[in-house]
Structures are given as C-alpha cells and as structure tokens.
Short mmCIF file of C-alpha atoms in Angstrom, two decimals:
data_model
loop_
_atom_site.label_atom_id
_atom_site.label_comp_id
_atom_site.label_asym_id
_atom_site.label_seq_id
_atom_site.Cartn_x
_atom_site.Cartn_y
_atom_site.Cartn_z
CA MET X 18 114.41 102.33 80.23
CA ARG X 19 111.94 103.91 82.44
CA ILE X 20 108.23 103.11 81.76
CA ALA X 21 106.33 106.05 83.09
CA LEU X 22 102.70 106.67 83.67
CA SER X 23 101.60 109.77 81.84
CA SER X 24 99.35 112.20 83.74
CA ALA X 25 97.35 112.26 80.50
CA ALA X 26 96.03 108.89 81.58
CA ALA X 27 94.38 110.43 84.60
CA PRO X 28 94.24 114.20 83.97
CA HIS X 29 91.85 114.74 86.92
CA ASP X 30 93.98 112.87 89.38
CA SER X 31 96.07 114.62 91.97
CA LEU X 32 99.73 113.84 92.28
CA SER X 33 99.04 111.50 95.23
CA GLU X 34 96.51 109.61 93.18
CA LEU X 35 98.81 109.25 90.33
CA ILE X 36 101.50 107.94 92.57
CA GLU X 37 99.07 105.39 94.07
CA GLY X 38 98.12 104.24 90.57
CA CYS X 39 101.78 103.81 89.66
CA LEU X 40 102.42 101.75 92.84
CA ARG X 41 99.37 99.57 92.18
CA ARG X 42 100.65 98.89 88.68
CA GLY X 43 104.28 98.34 89.68
CA LEU X 44 105.49 101.52 87.84
CA ASP X 45 108.05 103.62 89.41
CA ALA X 46 108.02 106.63 87.17
CA LEU X 47 105.68 109.48 86.23
CA HIS X 48 105.51 111.68 83.24
CA LEU X 49 103.62 114.86 84.04
CA VAL X 50 101.97 117.14 81.52
CA ALA X 51 101.41 120.67 82.58
CA GLY X 52 97.79 121.71 82.93
CA HIS X 53 96.57 118.43 84.54
CA ALA X 54 95.22 118.23 88.10
CA HIS X 55 98.55 117.26 89.63
CA GLY X 56 99.22 120.93 90.09
CA LEU X 57 102.65 121.23 88.68
CA THR X 58 102.67 124.27 86.49
CA PRO X 59 105.71 126.01 84.82
CA ASP X 60 105.40 128.84 87.43
CA CYS X 61 105.44 126.64 90.53
CA ASP X 62 107.70 128.04 93.24
CA THR X 63 110.69 126.15 94.60
CA VAL X 64 109.05 125.49 98.04
CA PHE X 65 106.23 123.69 96.34
CA LEU X 66 108.62 121.74 94.05
CA ASP X 67 110.71 120.71 97.02
CA GLY X 68 107.48 119.43 98.70
CA VAL X 69 106.75 117.40 95.55
CA CYS X 70 110.28 115.99 95.61
CA GLU X 71 109.83 114.84 99.18
CA ILE X 72 106.54 113.13 98.43
CA THR X 73 108.03 111.32 95.44
CA ARG X 74 111.19 110.33 97.28
CA GLU X 75 109.11 108.79 100.08
CA SER X 76 106.84 106.96 97.65
CA GLY X 77 109.58 105.63 95.48
CA VAL X 78 107.84 106.85 92.36
CA THR X 79 110.08 109.39 90.53
CA ILE X 80 108.91 112.16 88.18
CA VAL X 81 111.14 111.38 85.22
CA SER X 82 109.78 113.90 82.65
CA TYR X 83 107.76 117.00 82.45
CA GLU X 84 105.92 118.23 79.34
CA VAL X 85 104.33 121.56 78.48
CA ALA X 86 102.33 122.21 75.37
CA ASP X 87 102.69 125.92 75.39
CA ALA X 88 106.09 126.84 73.79
CA SER X 89 106.02 130.23 75.52
CA ARG X 90 106.27 128.53 78.88
CA LEU X 91 109.26 126.28 78.01
CA THR X 92 111.66 128.32 80.22
CA GLY X 93 109.56 127.87 83.30
CA ALA X 94 108.97 124.14 82.46
CA GLN X 95 112.75 123.77 82.22
CA CYS X 96 113.21 125.21 85.69
CA VAL X 97 110.52 122.87 87.01
CA ALA X 98 112.01 119.90 85.38
CA LYS X 99 115.57 120.78 86.60
CA ARG X 100 114.26 121.20 90.19
CA LEU X 101 112.57 117.81 90.07
CA GLY X 102 115.53 116.10 88.53
CA ALA X 103 113.36 115.22 85.60
CA GLN X 104 113.92 115.64 81.87
CA LEU X 105 111.95 118.22 79.90
CA ALA X 106 109.97 116.26 77.36
CA ALA X 107 110.09 118.95 74.85
CA GLU X 108 110.72 116.63 71.95
CA THR X 109 108.85 113.48 72.85
CA VAL X 110 108.08 111.21 69.94
CA VAL X 111 104.42 110.12 69.97
CA LEU X 112 103.80 106.49 68.92
CA ALA X 113 100.10 106.09 68.29
CA ALA X 114 99.15 102.35 68.37
CA ALA X 115 95.74 103.21 66.78
CA ALA X 116 97.46 104.83 63.72
CA GLY X 117 99.85 102.15 62.69
CA ASN X 118 102.88 100.14 63.60
CA VAL X 119 104.61 101.69 66.51
CA ALA X 120 107.78 99.68 66.03
CA ASP X 121 108.25 101.11 62.49
CA ALA X 122 107.53 104.58 63.77
CA ALA X 123 110.01 104.23 66.52
CA ARG X 124 112.66 102.90 64.20
CA ASP X 125 112.14 105.91 61.95
CA ALA X 126 112.44 108.23 64.88
CA PHE X 127 115.67 106.70 66.10
CA ARG X 128 117.06 106.92 62.56
CA LYS X 129 116.47 110.62 62.57
CA GLN X 130 117.50 111.15 66.15
CA PRO X 131 119.69 108.36 67.49
CA ASP X 132 119.98 109.97 71.00
CA LEU X 133 116.23 110.08 71.40
CA GLN X 134 115.39 109.93 75.17
CA HIS X 135 111.65 110.24 75.30
CA LEU X 136 108.89 108.31 73.70
CA THR X 137 105.16 108.51 74.29
CA LEU X 138 103.08 105.42 73.61
CA CYS X 139 99.53 106.35 73.02
CA GLY X 140 97.48 103.30 73.41
CA GLY X 141 99.76 101.57 76.09
CA GLY X 142 98.70 100.44 79.47
CA PRO X 143 95.17 98.93 79.53
CA GLU X 144 94.65 99.60 75.92
CA ALA X 145 97.65 97.63 74.60
CA ALA X 146 95.69 94.42 74.69
CA GLN X 147 93.45 95.59 71.81
CA PHE X 148 96.33 96.73 69.71
CA GLU X 149 97.56 93.26 68.84
CA GLY X 150 99.79 93.24 65.75
CA ARG X 151 100.49 96.99 65.94
CA GLY X 152 104.15 96.38 66.77
CA ILE X 153 104.09 96.84 70.55
CA GLY X 154 105.79 93.47 71.10
CA VAL X 155 108.44 94.33 68.51
CA LEU X 156 108.91 97.82 69.88
CA MET X 157 109.57 96.53 73.40
CA ALA X 158 112.00 93.88 72.07
CA GLN X 159 113.80 96.49 70.03
CA LEU X 160 114.13 98.89 72.99
CA ALA X 161 115.47 96.14 75.17
CA LEU X 162 118.06 95.04 72.60
CA MET X 163 119.28 98.61 72.04
CA ASN X 164 119.46 99.01 75.77
CA TYR X 165 117.31 102.15 75.48
CA GLY X 166 117.88 104.21 78.61
CA GLY X 167 115.19 106.92 78.10
CA VAL X 168 111.60 107.22 79.02
CA LEU X 169 108.61 105.43 77.58
CA ALA X 170 105.47 107.18 78.73
CA LEU X 171 102.19 105.30 78.74
CA ALA X 172 99.30 107.53 77.57
CA PRO X 173 95.71 107.01 76.49
CA SER X 174 94.93 107.05 72.73
CA SER X 175 92.00 109.37 73.33
CA SER X 176 89.99 110.98 76.11
CA ALA X 177 87.21 108.50 75.33
CA VAL X 178 89.17 105.73 77.02
CA LEU X 179 89.92 107.56 80.21
CA PRO X 180 87.41 105.39 82.16
CA VAL X 181 89.34 102.40 81.10
CA TRP X 182 92.54 103.87 82.39
CA ARG X 183 90.86 104.95 85.58
CA THR X 184 89.69 101.42 86.27
CA TRP X 185 93.13 100.04 85.40
CA LEU X 186 94.94 102.29 87.73
CA ARG X 187 92.62 101.51 90.59
CA ARG X 188 92.69 97.74 90.22
CA GLY X 189 95.47 95.24 90.32
CA ARG X 190 94.27 92.72 87.75
CA ASN X 191 96.59 91.57 84.99
CA TRP X 192 96.19 89.88 81.70
CA GLY X 193 98.29 86.83 82.26
CA CYS X 194 101.09 85.53 80.07
CA GLY X 195 99.05 84.89 77.02
CA SER X 196 101.08 81.83 76.14
CA LYS X 197 97.98 79.73 75.30
CA THR X 198 97.31 81.74 72.21
CA SER X 199 100.69 83.26 71.49
CA ASP X 200 101.41 84.02 67.92
CA ALA X 201 104.97 84.31 66.71
CA SER X 202 103.83 85.98 63.55
CA LEU X 203 102.94 89.03 65.49
CA VAL X 204 106.51 89.69 66.46
CA GLN X 205 108.87 89.74 63.46
CA MET X 206 112.04 91.41 64.29
CA GLY X 207 113.40 91.59 60.86
CA LEU X 208 116.89 90.84 62.07
CA MET P 140 101.56 77.18 81.13
CA ASN P 141 100.44 76.34 77.74
CA LEU P 142 101.27 72.73 77.94
CA GLU P 143 99.12 71.87 74.99
CA LYS P 144 101.17 74.14 72.68
CA MET P 145 104.42 73.06 74.12
CA MET P 146 103.45 69.48 73.65
CA ALA P 147 102.46 70.17 70.10
CA VAL P 148 105.66 71.89 69.30
CA THR P 149 107.93 69.34 70.86
CA ALA P 150 105.96 66.32 69.74
CA GLN P 151 107.80 66.43 66.43
CA LYS P 152 111.09 66.44 68.31
CA SER P 153 110.32 63.62 70.53
CA ARG P 154 112.33 60.46 70.10
CA TYR P 155 110.14 57.59 71.11
CA GLU P 156 112.01 54.37 71.57
CA PRO P 157 110.41 51.43 73.32
CA ALA P 158 112.36 50.44 76.29
CA PRO P 159 111.99 47.60 78.71
CA ILE P 160 109.72 48.12 81.77
CA PRO P 161 111.70 49.62 84.59
CA PRO P 162 111.96 47.17 87.60
CA ALA P 163 110.83 49.91 89.99
CA MET P 164 107.67 50.17 88.00
CA ALA P 165 106.87 46.63 87.30
CA ALA P 166 106.54 45.84 90.97
CA VAL P 167 103.81 48.33 91.63
CA ALA P 168 100.27 46.98 92.24
CA GLU P 169 97.37 48.20 90.11
CA GLN P 170 95.64 49.93 93.08
CA ASN P 171 98.80 52.08 93.54
CA ILE P 172 98.35 53.59 90.07
CA VAL P 173 96.80 56.98 89.63
CA ASP P 174 95.27 57.18 86.18
CA LEU P 175 94.78 60.41 84.38
CA ASP P 176 93.38 60.67 80.83
CA VAL P 177 93.93 64.06 79.28
CA ARG P 178 93.28 63.14 75.69
CA ASP P 179 89.81 64.84 75.52
CA ASP P 180 91.20 67.97 77.12
CA LEU P 181 93.97 68.19 74.59
CA ARG P 182 91.51 67.60 71.69
CA ASN P 183 89.21 70.26 73.05
CA GLY P 184 91.92 72.75 73.48
CA VAL P 185 91.63 72.64 77.32
CA GLU P 186 94.81 73.15 79.35
CA PRO P 187 95.52 69.88 81.24
CA PHE P 188 98.51 71.14 83.27
CA ASN P 189 96.66 71.87 86.43
CA ARG P 190 94.88 68.41 86.38
CA ILE P 191 98.18 66.70 85.90
CA MET P 192 99.97 68.64 88.66
CA GLN P 193 97.01 67.97 90.99
CA ALA P 194 97.14 64.28 90.15
CA GLN P 195 100.91 64.04 90.79
CA GLN P 196 100.31 65.33 94.23
CA ARG P 197 98.07 62.32 94.97
CA VAL P 198 100.86 59.96 94.00
CA ALA P 199 102.15 58.41 97.24
CA PRO P 200 105.72 57.16 97.62
CA GLY P 201 106.06 53.93 95.58
CA ALA P 202 102.94 54.63 93.52
CA ILE P 203 102.64 55.56 89.76
CA LEU P 204 101.00 58.35 87.81
CA ARG P 205 99.82 57.03 84.49
CA VAL P 206 98.91 59.70 81.95
CA ARG P 207 97.21 59.20 78.55
CA ALA P 208 97.83 61.96 75.98
CA ILE P 209 97.51 62.37 72.27
CA PHE P 210 101.15 62.86 71.75
CA ASP P 211 104.46 62.27 73.54
CA PRO P 212 104.38 64.85 76.31
CA VAL P 213 108.07 65.71 76.37
CA PRO P 214 107.79 68.95 78.35
CA LEU P 215 105.89 67.15 81.00
CA TYR P 216 108.92 64.84 81.48
CA MET P 217 111.00 67.92 82.59
CA VAL P 218 108.24 69.38 84.74
CA LEU P 219 107.63 66.09 86.64
CA GLY P 220 111.29 65.26 86.52
CA LYS P 221 111.82 68.18 88.79
CA GLN P 222 109.35 66.61 91.17
CA GLY P 223 111.48 63.44 91.34
CA PHE P 224 109.58 61.44 88.63
CA SER P 225 111.18 59.18 86.11
CA HIS P 226 109.00 58.06 83.21
CA TRP P 227 108.39 55.24 80.85
CA THR P 228 106.41 55.81 77.62
CA GLU P 229 104.23 53.55 75.58
CA LYS P 230 102.99 54.54 72.08
CA LEU P 231 99.69 52.82 71.68
CA ALA P 232 98.75 54.56 68.50
CA ASP P 233 99.83 57.69 66.64
CA ASP P 234 97.53 59.75 68.79
CA ASP P 235 97.49 57.69 71.90
CA TRP P 236 100.40 57.70 74.36
CA ARG P 237 100.56 56.27 77.81
CA VAL P 238 103.24 57.50 80.05
CA TRP P 239 104.02 55.96 83.45
CA PHE P 240 105.67 58.40 85.96
CA TYR P 241 107.25 56.72 88.89
CA ARG P 242 109.69 57.77 91.51
CA GLY P 243 113.06 56.34 90.52
CA ASP P 244 116.31 57.20 92.27
CA ALA P 245 114.72 60.46 93.36
CA THR P 246 112.83 58.59 96.18
CA ALA P 247 116.13 57.94 97.93
CA ALA P 248 117.06 61.57 97.91
CA PRO P 249 116.23 63.31 101.13
CA ALA P 250 113.75 66.06 100.32
CA THR P 251 114.52 67.94 103.52
CA THR P 252 118.14 68.71 102.93
CA PRO P 253 118.08 72.07 101.12
CA SER P 254 120.45 74.90 101.66
CA VAL P 255 118.75 75.69 104.94
CA PRO P 256 119.71 78.97 106.60
CA PRO P 257 120.98 78.41 110.15
CA ARG P 258 117.95 78.44 112.42
CA GLU P 259 119.52 81.02 114.65
CA THR P 260 119.56 83.61 111.81
CA ILE P 261 115.77 83.65 111.87
CA ASN P 262 114.62 86.51 113.92
CA PRO P 263 111.94 85.23 116.38
CA ASN P 264 110.39 88.66 116.55
CA GLN P 265 110.09 88.82 112.78
CA ASP P 266 106.54 89.48 111.50
CA LEU P 267 104.92 86.19 110.55
CA ILE P 268 102.05 85.28 108.42
CA ILE P 269 100.88 81.90 109.66
CA ILE P 270 99.01 79.42 107.42
CA ASP P 271 97.69 76.19 108.85
CA VAL P 272 97.17 73.55 106.05
CA ARG P 273 96.93 70.48 108.28
CA ASN P 274 93.31 69.83 107.55
CA LEU P 275 93.29 70.60 103.81
CA GLU P 276 93.23 68.08 101.08
CA PRO P 277 95.89 68.10 98.34
CA PRO P 278 96.55 70.27 96.33
CA GLU P 279 95.06 72.88 98.52
CA PRO P 280 98.09 73.08 101.02
CA MET P 281 100.44 73.82 98.18
CA ALA P 282 98.10 76.09 96.33
CA GLN P 283 97.30 78.13 99.39
CA THR P 284 100.98 78.33 100.42
CA LEU P 285 102.04 79.49 96.97
CA PHE P 286 99.28 82.03 96.91
CA ALA P 287 100.31 83.34 100.23
CA LEU P 288 103.95 83.61 99.14
CA GLU P 289 102.99 85.46 96.05
CA THR P 290 101.64 88.22 98.17
CA LEU P 291 104.20 88.03 100.98
CA PRO P 292 105.33 91.59 101.82
CA PRO P 293 108.95 92.33 101.62
CA GLY P 294 110.78 91.49 104.91
CA LYS P 295 108.05 89.21 106.18
CA ALA P 296 108.09 85.43 106.55
CA LEU P 297 105.53 82.76 106.11
CA LEU P 298 105.02 80.02 108.76
CA GLN P 299 103.35 77.00 107.28
CA VAL P 300 101.90 74.40 109.71
CA ASN P 301 101.58 71.10 107.93
CA ALA P 302 100.78 67.52 108.93
CA ARG P 303 103.77 66.21 106.92
CA VAL P 304 106.86 67.44 105.10
CA PRO P 305 105.63 69.29 102.06
CA GLN P 306 107.90 67.44 99.66
CA PHE P 307 106.50 68.80 96.43
CA LEU P 308 106.52 72.43 97.75
CA LEU P 309 110.25 72.34 98.60
CA PRO P 310 111.75 72.25 95.09
CA ILE P 311 109.22 74.89 94.00
CA LEU P 312 110.42 77.19 96.87
CA GLU P 313 113.98 76.72 95.77
CA GLU P 314 113.05 77.46 92.24
CA ARG P 315 111.13 80.62 93.17
CA GLY P 316 113.91 82.04 95.31
CA PHE P 317 112.64 81.25 98.78
CA GLU P 318 114.64 79.67 101.64
CA TYR P 319 113.10 77.76 104.47
CA VAL P 320 113.62 75.89 107.73
CA LEU P 321 111.58 72.81 108.64
CA VAL P 322 110.92 71.83 112.25
CA ASP P 323 109.15 68.63 113.21
CA GLU P 324 109.23 68.58 116.98
CA GLN P 325 105.76 67.17 117.42
CA PRO P 326 104.21 64.06 115.81
CA GLY P 327 101.87 64.96 113.04
CA GLU P 328 103.15 68.54 112.84
CA VAL P 329 105.80 70.01 110.64
CA ARG P 330 106.46 73.76 110.80
CA GLY P 331 108.16 75.44 107.86
CA LEU P 332 109.38 78.95 108.10
CA ILE P 333 109.68 80.42 104.62
CA ARG P 334 111.19 83.72 103.50
CA ARG P 335 112.62 85.27 100.32
CA LYS P 336 116.26 84.90 99.73
CA THR P 337 117.90 88.30 99.81
CA LEU P 338 119.92 89.47 96.85
CA ASN P 339 123.36 90.75 97.62
CA HIS P 340 124.64 94.06 96.49
CA THR P 341 126.77 92.59 93.70
CA ASP P 342 123.69 91.03 92.13
CA THR P 343 121.80 94.20 92.19
CA MET P 344 124.64 96.23 90.69
CA LYS P 345 125.14 93.62 88.01
CA ASN P 346 121.57 94.02 86.84
CA THR P 347 121.37 97.75 86.62
CA THR P 348 123.28 97.94 83.34
CA GLU P 349 121.66 95.09 81.54
CA LYS P 350 119.05 95.19 78.79
CA GLU P 351 115.51 95.25 80.05
CA LEU P 352 112.42 93.80 78.39
CA ASP P 353 109.23 94.88 80.13
CA VAL P 354 106.38 92.74 78.81
CA ARG P 355 103.65 94.15 81.04
CA ILE P 356 102.34 96.43 78.30
CA ILE P 357 102.74 93.93 75.45
CA PRO P 358 99.49 92.37 74.13
CA PRO P 359 99.18 88.82 75.54
CA ARG P 360 99.59 87.02 72.20
CA GLU P 361 102.78 88.92 71.53
CA LYS P 362 104.40 88.49 74.97
CA HIS P 363 106.16 85.07 74.58
CA PRO P 364 107.15 85.79 70.92
CA ALA P 365 108.72 89.09 71.92
CA ILE P 366 110.63 87.38 74.74
CA PHE P 367 111.97 84.64 72.53
CA ALA P 368 112.79 87.09 69.79
CA THR P 369 114.79 89.15 72.23
CA PHE P 370 116.49 86.07 73.58
CA ASP P 371 117.30 84.79 70.05
CA ALA P 372 118.88 88.19 69.17
CA LEU P 373 121.23 88.05 72.18
CA ASP P 374 124.88 87.24 71.67
CA ALA P 375 126.14 84.21 73.60
CA GLY P 376 126.95 85.19 77.15
CA ASP P 377 124.64 88.17 77.00
CA ALA P 378 121.44 88.54 79.12
CA PHE P 379 118.41 90.69 79.61
CA ILE P 380 116.12 91.34 82.56
CA LEU P 381 112.53 90.29 81.90
CA ILE P 382 110.04 92.47 83.83
CA ASN P 383 106.56 91.09 84.29
CA ASP P 384 103.49 91.52 86.47
CA HIS P 385 103.33 87.95 87.50
CA ASP P 386 105.74 85.02 88.10
CA PRO P 387 106.58 83.87 84.58
CA PHE P 388 107.18 80.28 85.48
CA PRO P 389 105.12 78.96 82.56
CA LEU P 390 107.59 80.78 80.39
CA ARG P 391 110.42 78.92 82.22
CA HIS P 392 108.89 75.65 81.17
CA GLN P 393 108.65 76.88 77.56
CA PHE P 394 112.31 77.83 77.66
CA ASP P 395 113.11 74.35 79.08
CA ALA P 396 111.23 72.84 76.16
CA GLU P 397 112.34 75.09 73.32
CA ARG P 398 115.75 76.43 74.37
CA SER P 399 116.96 73.60 76.59
CA GLY P 400 120.47 73.97 77.77
CA ARG P 401 121.00 77.32 76.06
CA PHE P 402 119.77 79.61 78.84
CA SER P 403 120.08 80.50 82.45
CA TRP P 404 117.27 81.75 84.64
CA ASP P 405 117.69 83.80 87.85
CA TYR P 406 115.05 85.55 89.77
CA VAL P 407 116.08 89.16 90.66
CA GLU P 408 112.79 90.33 92.21
CA GLN P 409 109.76 88.12 93.01
CA GLY P 410 106.66 90.23 93.45
CA PRO P 411 104.30 90.88 94.89
CA VAL P 412 103.66 93.47 92.05
CA VAL P 413 106.66 93.14 89.88
CA TRP P 414 108.79 90.13 88.95
CA ARG P 415 112.32 90.52 87.38
CA VAL P 416 114.13 87.50 85.94
CA ARG P 417 117.62 87.65 84.46
CA ILE P 418 117.68 85.43 81.35
CA ALA P 419 121.06 84.81 79.88
CA LYS P 420 122.13 83.02 76.74
CA VAL P 421 124.65 80.45 77.76
CA ALA P 422 127.90 80.72 76.00
#
C-alpha cells in the first residue's frame, strides 16, 4: 500500500513544497489533482514532465497517482500519468470520515470492485484524530490484512480545514501512541 | 508506555505466591534501598513508568529498588528483568503490593560483552555527533543519548563520552537495533561509538512483500486496538510490518504483557521520521 499526500491538502503549494511536506511527514508518495498549484496539467509537455520525474527521483517522493476532474481531459491526463509512471486515478473511491464509517464504505467498494487500486480518505492526516470511531483503525487493519497494494490518498474533508493541513505539513509533531486511553471497542474487525 | 493499563489488565492474570526472601536480598542494608511509592500515581491515573525507570537508574550494584503499587505489577517484572533485575513480591493488602527488585544472577553477567563490531570496521573519518554526558546526573545521560540517537541521520554515528560504562543503556541499544564499541583507555572516561545496524539485502527483500499496517493516520485511541486486531487475525507464522512515526517500544511492552511468547519483533527501520517493525506471529 502506498499512503500518498493528496495535493488537495495543499492546493496552493508548489510541487517542491508538496515534496517537502511529504518528507517532513515520512510519506514517500504524492497524489496530484489537476488544477492545483503544482502545475501538472493534462497538457504538460514531455520536457516539463521529465523535469518533474527528475525532481521526484532525487527527492525519493514518487507521484503515484494523477487525477483530473474534467472528463474531457482524461486522455491528456492519461498521457501525463503514463509519463510519470503513475496511475490515473479515474475511479478513486472517496471515503469521507465525516460522513460515516470509512471501513464499511471501503468494504462495500471492494465487494463491487475487488481489484480496486485507489482510495481517497477525506479526513485523514491531521484530521484523523478527531474522527475517532469512524472506522479508520478498522480500515487500516483491513487494508493490511488483505495486503492492499494500491494507493490510499490523504485529503482534507473540506477547504475549511486547509490551515490545519498547512500547519501539519510544515511541522513534525506527532500524536504519540495513544496507548494510555486506547479503546478496543473502537476497532471491531467483525472476523 | 501505558503501564497503568497494562498493570490493570495483567493484574487479574498475576499469580502471587509468597516465597522465601532471596538470600541476595536479605543481606542488603536499609540505606541501600531505593524506595518508590507509585500508589497515588496509579490511583490518580498518572503514568508512573518514567519515575520507575528513573529510580532504577539510581540503584547501585548490590542495592535494591523497592516499589509500592496498588496491584501486582507483572509487566514491570519483564521491563526491569531486561535491565538485569530479579524481583520478590509481597502482598500487604489487596490494593497494596511491595516489590523488591534486586540484581540477581544478572550482576555477574558482563554488561560490556555485546556483539561488538570489530573496531577496525569503524571508519575514523565517519561523521560523528559527539555527546559528553560526564557531568550529567542520571537519568540525563541516558535520556540525552537516546534522544540524540532518535534523530541520528542515516550513515552517521554517535560518540558518547561517559564517566562510566553505561550499563543500562547497552541493552536498550541492542533492542533498538544499534551496535556499539566501548573504549576506556583513560580513568574516569568511557567512550562509546554507537551506530545503527545495517539491514542486509535479504532482510529488505523479505519485507517488501509483507502486509503493512500504517498506524500514523489512525486516531490515537484506535492505534493499539488496530495493531492487536491485525496481529490476532494473522495465521501462525505470518507477519506484518508496522509503520509508525515514533519508536513503538511501549507497544513492545504491551505485546510482552499480553501476547507473551507468541510474537517476534524486529526493527526494519528506526527513524528519524519513520519506524518500521516486523511483527510476526510465532508458529
């Protein structure tokens, strides 16, 4: 599984800033959404894309997926993704922690599409701490046990929380292990 | 480490049986006993682990650490056992336990005979981070050294200058995947060169196809339950790689307490930003 930072978490950041945020957070993958400040559009030329490849290769952070909202630009997006060696996240399943149990939603998605390779967790990253009991623990355990080899992109739940993400990406503080108040009732695997 | 919870969980499992006072303990004079009462901490929900670990560092060879707790602190036996302590337990009341930690056979074991890399393999030109702890009071030498190691850049080594052999530090270094060389050429000065053990290619390849549980984005209260749920769902002989943003050694102690003898624990990567541990279910 590749846990990737979505550019939706910092839509005004350049590619270099996104990479720096990834490195600060120990993430080695990026999910880029067309239209953000990173500059990768579906009509980028190959010289530009090769330059991007060089930057990512040097940094150790890989662009693992590329997403475009405009269906009419899918062909161009496909070329961009191919040149970058990334997957085109045309059919990502969005798991919204604010809307309900993400583990149940993922289970349903895999039932419909067993070879699913792209998930977007809206409410991951710095927001996850406030979504206790929304199935994030179960989701991660399930993905581990099924040896999921696809991408899990971390994205904000709304634009209102972008300052939180901005702070998170620019600092290195963590939450700790949480063992003091761990609650097994929050992670029921149903096995 | 949530010692309080671990204690509570394992208190029911503890098997208290009065035993005769060990001879090694009976001979110790009262002034050589370090007393630590953590009953109020436990009653107030305060984590006593750090106080206990600090106290154990003050226990000189031949002395005793005497801990009062409100239940039989079974996990503590394992933690201090690794530091070379044996224990003897008294149950004074249902909520009053007095445990005597003393150095048993472990005192005879030389603490400076680890799997030391040959000195000539240390590159004298290697970049060194030097930390001088000679004038610090315990537990500062260990705390500062471990902190420095947590942020040790890949490929670099730490040179610790100490007034004595850092006996408590050595087993922790082993446990955390560091190797070291000690040199005591001058009186009152021990130099320890510490660096990360390098993984061989086979180890790296072995880990690429295994299940991965990344707990960095899991809400704190769900982290350990998710880890144990994953472990419990494994088949015997199977394993997963735990990915975390800090050294999960408190989890290791919880595994020791709750899944004793049923798991193996191997560090694959040790910071400074990401930690990876291979946790296997023993067949």
